[in-house]
Amino acid sequence: MGKKKGTHLTAPRQEVLGIPEPIWRELWEEVERARALYQKMQVAPSRELERELFGALTHLVGHVSAMWEEAEFLEEDA
């Protein structure tokens, strides 16, 4: 959803840092998954949750790394 600017809503940008919106949405979904696992660990820590949280964080690192490379690549072409 776009931000309110004055009385009109602005459309969301199709790309931020040269990265398409669907990739950003996937990243935010992964962030939410990691957050949910973190909150579960706060309530009832377990080795299984620890492994899941570590896996989610590792996945996020890979995701962000790929996004960074994409943004860097686009910068070089500018």
CSV table of C-alpha atoms in Angstrom, one decimal:
chain,number,residue,atom,x,y,z
A,1,MET,CA,0.0,0.0,0.0
A,2,GLY,CA,1.3,3.5,-0.8
A,3,LYS,CA,2.0,6.3,1.6
A,4,LYS,CA,-0.4,9.1,2.2
A,5,LYS,CA,0.9,12.3,0.6
A,6,GLY,CA,-1.4,15.2,1.2
A,7,THR,CA,-4.8,13.8,0.5
A,8,HIS,CA,-3.7,11.3,-2.2
A,9,LEU,CA,-2.1,7.9,-1.9
A,10,THR,CA,1.0,7.4,-3.8
A,11,ALA,CA,1.7,4.2,-5.6
A,12,PRO,CA,4.4,2.0,-4.2
A,13,ARG,CA,7.7,2.1,-6.1
A,14,GLN,CA,8.3,-0.8,-8.4
A,15,GLU,CA,11.9,-1.0,-7.4
A,16,VAL,CA,14.0,0.3,-4.5
A,17,LEU,CA,17.8,0.2,-4.8
A,18,GLY,CA,17.1,-1.4,-8.2
A,19,ILE,CA,15.5,-4.4,-6.5
A,20,PRO,CA,12.0,-5.4,-7.6
A,21,GLU,CA,9.1,-5.2,-5.1
A,22,PRO,CA,8.4,-9.0,-5.1
A,23,ILE,CA,12.0,-9.6,-3.8
A,24,TRP,CA,11.4,-7.1,-1.0
A,25,ARG,CA,8.1,-8.7,0.0
A,26,GLU,CA,9.9,-12.1,0.2
A,27,LEU,CA,12.5,-10.6,2.4
A,28,TRP,CA,9.9,-9.1,4.8
A,29,GLU,CA,8.2,-12.5,5.0
A,30,GLU,CA,11.4,-14.1,6.0
A,31,VAL,CA,12.1,-11.4,8.6
A,32,GLU,CA,8.6,-12.1,10.1
A,33,ARG,CA,9.4,-15.8,10.2
A,34,ALA,CA,12.7,-15.1,12.0
A,35,ARG,CA,10.9,-12.7,14.4
A,36,ALA,CA,8.2,-15.3,15.2
A,37,LEU,CA,10.9,-18.0,15.9
A,38,TYR,CA,12.7,-15.5,18.1
A,39,GLN,CA,9.6,-14.8,20.1
A,40,LYS,CA,8.9,-18.5,20.5
A,41,MET,CA,12.5,-18.9,21.8
A,42,GLN,CA,11.8,-16.2,24.4
A,43,VAL,CA,8.9,-18.2,25.8
A,44,ALA,CA,10.1,-21.8,25.5
A,45,PRO,CA,13.6,-22.2,24.2
A,46,SER,CA,14.5,-25.5,22.7
A,47,ARG,CA,17.3,-27.0,20.6
A,48,GLU,CA,14.8,-27.5,17.7
A,49,LEU,CA,13.7,-23.8,17.7
A,50,GLU,CA,17.4,-22.8,18.0
A,51,ARG,CA,18.1,-24.7,14.8
A,52,GLU,CA,15.1,-23.2,13.0
A,53,LEU,CA,16.0,-19.7,14.1
A,54,PHE,CA,19.6,-20.2,13.0
A,55,GLY,CA,18.4,-21.5,9.6
A,56,ALA,CA,16.0,-18.5,9.2
A,57,LEU,CA,18.8,-16.1,10.0
A,58,THR,CA,21.2,-17.9,7.6
A,59,HIS,CA,18.5,-17.7,4.9
A,60,LEU,CA,18.1,-13.9,5.6
A,61,VAL,CA,21.8,-13.4,5.2
A,62,GLY,CA,21.8,-15.2,1.9
A,63,HIS,CA,18.8,-13.2,0.8
A,64,VAL,CA,20.3,-9.8,1.7
A,65,SER,CA,23.6,-10.8,0.2
A,66,ALA,CA,21.9,-11.5,-3.2
A,67,MET,CA,20.0,-8.2,-2.9
A,68,TRP,CA,23.2,-6.4,-2.2
A,69,GLU,CA,24.9,-7.9,-5.2
A,70,GLU,CA,22.0,-7.0,-7.4
A,71,ALA,CA,22.0,-3.4,-6.2
A,72,GLU,CA,25.8,-3.1,-6.6
A,73,PHE,CA,25.6,-4.6,-10.1
A,74,LEU,CA,23.0,-2.0,-11.0
A,75,GLU,CA,25.1,0.8,-9.6
A,76,GLU,CA,28.0,-0.1,-11.8
A,77,ASP,CA,25.8,0.1,-14.9
A,78,ALA,CA,24.6,3.6,-14.0
